[in-house]
Amino acid sequence: MARLLLGVSGGIAAYKALETARLAVRHGHSVRVVQTPASERFVGRASFAAITGAPVLLDEFESDPARGAYPGEPVPDRAPISHLALVERADAFLIAPASANTLAKLAGGHADNLLTTAALAAACPVLVAPAMNDRMYRHPATQRNLEQLEARGVTVIPPGEGELASHGEHGIGRLPEPEQLAARWEQAASRTDAWAGLRVLVTAGGTQEPIDSVRFIGNRSSGRMGYALAAGAAARGAAVVVVAANVRLADPLGVQVVPVRTAAEMQLACEAHAPVSDVILMAAAVADFRPVRPAADKLKKDRGVPTLEIEPTEDILSQITARRRSGQSVVGFAAEHGEEAIAYGRAKLERKDLDLIVINDIARSDIGFDTSHNEVTLIARDGLERTIPRADKAHVAEDILNEVDRLRSSSEGGSGGTGRTVSVGTTTV
Ligand code: CTP
């Protein structure tokens, strides 16, 4: 697990930083916090200390009682020479909320408190999550500061639009929710180049097949599992395209999102991207049937009960495996009910000619569709079957990607590495 450093600057949204730190701790990370003096007016250091189990520092001249150690690490015998021990040892540094003033100082390279000094000395990924009044955020000075920081490789987590933390304020400048902040922070910390050079295609969400101008056949898929896979693959350095059917989530960091509505649109997008992809992860819930002739206007009940003629949609996954080229790994998903789930999944692996199948038991309401958690069984082409216990989808995604890695390495004769293109298909193993 990672060493995560959180920088909190002054702003009413600082309370969300507390929850962000709590989530990161709950996910097993070691978290330390530095605050600007102004931020203490909003949340006191005792709160962050209680949540992280470690002292919180505000001033570059105060000594660190933990001597640069992150929670869970032994406290060194001697105090570190530098007051920058925390940032030197961090895997990722998140500044949230990042006030307009702190952003301006970061853009200008100032080092007038522990947080700005640490940012200037950081060698790890740095993320800033601006949060402020709408006019301050839109001001050209703030926008220019953000552009400068981005140009220097800092990740800017854009604020949301809506009700701001200050009473009665509305607009853009709202700090994203703690779940999103924690996910991006963790993702930055686990960034590797293990999949550099690989192209990854992910399908996510659920397709909608129109019945008339307002109604459709759809499903409850939120796209969370697909987005977690896309984020995980991007964190490994892959170039990722996600074909997203009706997903209402923030775009994963560093991923190209292609929005689609129907199975037919998804098929077209996949046709364009699949041939150049090395790893294809088909997490979308694609409608199996669609109305043959959707009405252009709204069906009225005074016209009587309509009869819907339906036809099968394209099986995108089967088309992809039928045209599979050497070196492509294809992963399918199966939403199955109850006791027969594994047997059905295994049959689907064979029938659809997959390298790996991820089986969800949709009989359970605490996992799978439209929830943040999942528990899946993986069955690989080489017969290996493994159950991933209930965990949030980011962790499940990591396990799936690790399994893809194992399969790709083993098809290279155990030589490891994922950058080369090798076949793991049936025809040219
Ligand atoms: N899939 C696809 N195109 C479709 C239908 C499904 O690409 N038209 C993909 C899904 O993204 C998923 C896998 O195929 O990876 C699911 O297989 P499928 O056999 O269609 O699943 P179910 O619809 O659950 O099948 P069944 O009717 O056998 O329950």
CSV table of C-alpha atoms and ligand atoms in Angstrom, one decimal, residues 203 282-288 313-317 331-336 348 351-352, ligand 1:
chain,number,residue,atom,x,y,z
A,203,THR,CA,-16.5,-1.0,-22.9
A,282,MET,CA,-15.8,-5.8,-22.5
A,283,ALA,CA,-17.4,-4.7,-19.2
A,284,ALA,CA,-20.5,-3.1,-20.8
A,285,ALA,CA,-23.9,-4.5,-20.4
A,286,VAL,CA,-25.0,-4.6,-24.0
A,287,ALA,CA,-28.8,-5.1,-24.7
A,288,ASP,CA,-29.3,-8.4,-26.4
A,313,THR,CA,-28.3,-6.8,-31.4
A,314,GLU,CA,-24.8,-7.4,-32.8
A,315,ASP,CA,-22.8,-9.6,-30.4
A,316,ILE,CA,-19.8,-7.2,-30.3
A,317,LEU,CA,-17.6,-9.5,-28.2
A,331,VAL,CA,-11.8,-10.4,-21.5
A,332,GLY,CA,-15.6,-10.9,-21.3
A,333,PHE,CA,-18.0,-10.3,-18.5
A,334,ALA,CA,-20.9,-12.5,-17.6
A,335,ALA,CA,-23.8,-11.4,-15.4
A,336,GLU,CA,-25.3,-14.7,-14.2
A,348,LYS,CA,-19.4,-18.5,-22.2
A,351,ARG,CA,-18.3,-20.2,-26.7
A,352,LYS,CA,-17.1,-16.6,-27.1
B,1,CTP,N1,-21.7,-8.5,-25.2
B,1,CTP,C1,-21.4,-7.9,-26.4
B,1,CTP,N2,-22.4,-7.7,-27.3
B,1,CTP,C2,-23.6,-8.0,-27.0
B,1,CTP,C3,-23.9,-8.7,-25.8
B,1,CTP,C4,-22.9,-8.9,-24.9
B,1,CTP,O1,-20.2,-7.5,-26.6
B,1,CTP,N3,-24.6,-7.8,-27.9
B,1,CTP,C5,-20.6,-8.8,-24.2
B,1,CTP,C6,-20.7,-8.1,-22.9
B,1,CTP,O2,-20.0,-6.9,-22.9
B,1,CTP,C7,-20.0,-9.1,-22.0
B,1,CTP,C8,-20.4,-10.4,-22.6
B,1,CTP,O3,-20.6,-10.1,-24.0
B,1,CTP,O4,-18.6,-9.0,-22.0
B,1,CTP,C9,-21.7,-11.0,-22.1
B,1,CTP,O5,-22.0,-12.1,-22.8
B,1,CTP,P1,-23.5,-12.4,-23.2
B,1,CTP,O6,-23.5,-13.8,-23.6
B,1,CTP,O7,-24.2,-11.5,-24.1
B,1,CTP,O8,-24.2,-12.2,-21.8
B,1,CTP,P2,-25.6,-12.3,-21.5
B,1,CTP,O9,-26.4,-11.3,-22.2
B,1,CTP,O10,-25.6,-12.2,-20.0
B,1,CTP,O11,-25.9,-13.7,-22.1
B,1,CTP,P3,-27.0,-14.8,-21.8
B,1,CTP,O12,-28.1,-14.3,-22.7
B,1,CTP,O13,-26.3,-16.0,-22.2
B,1,CTP,O14,-27.3,-14.7,-20.3
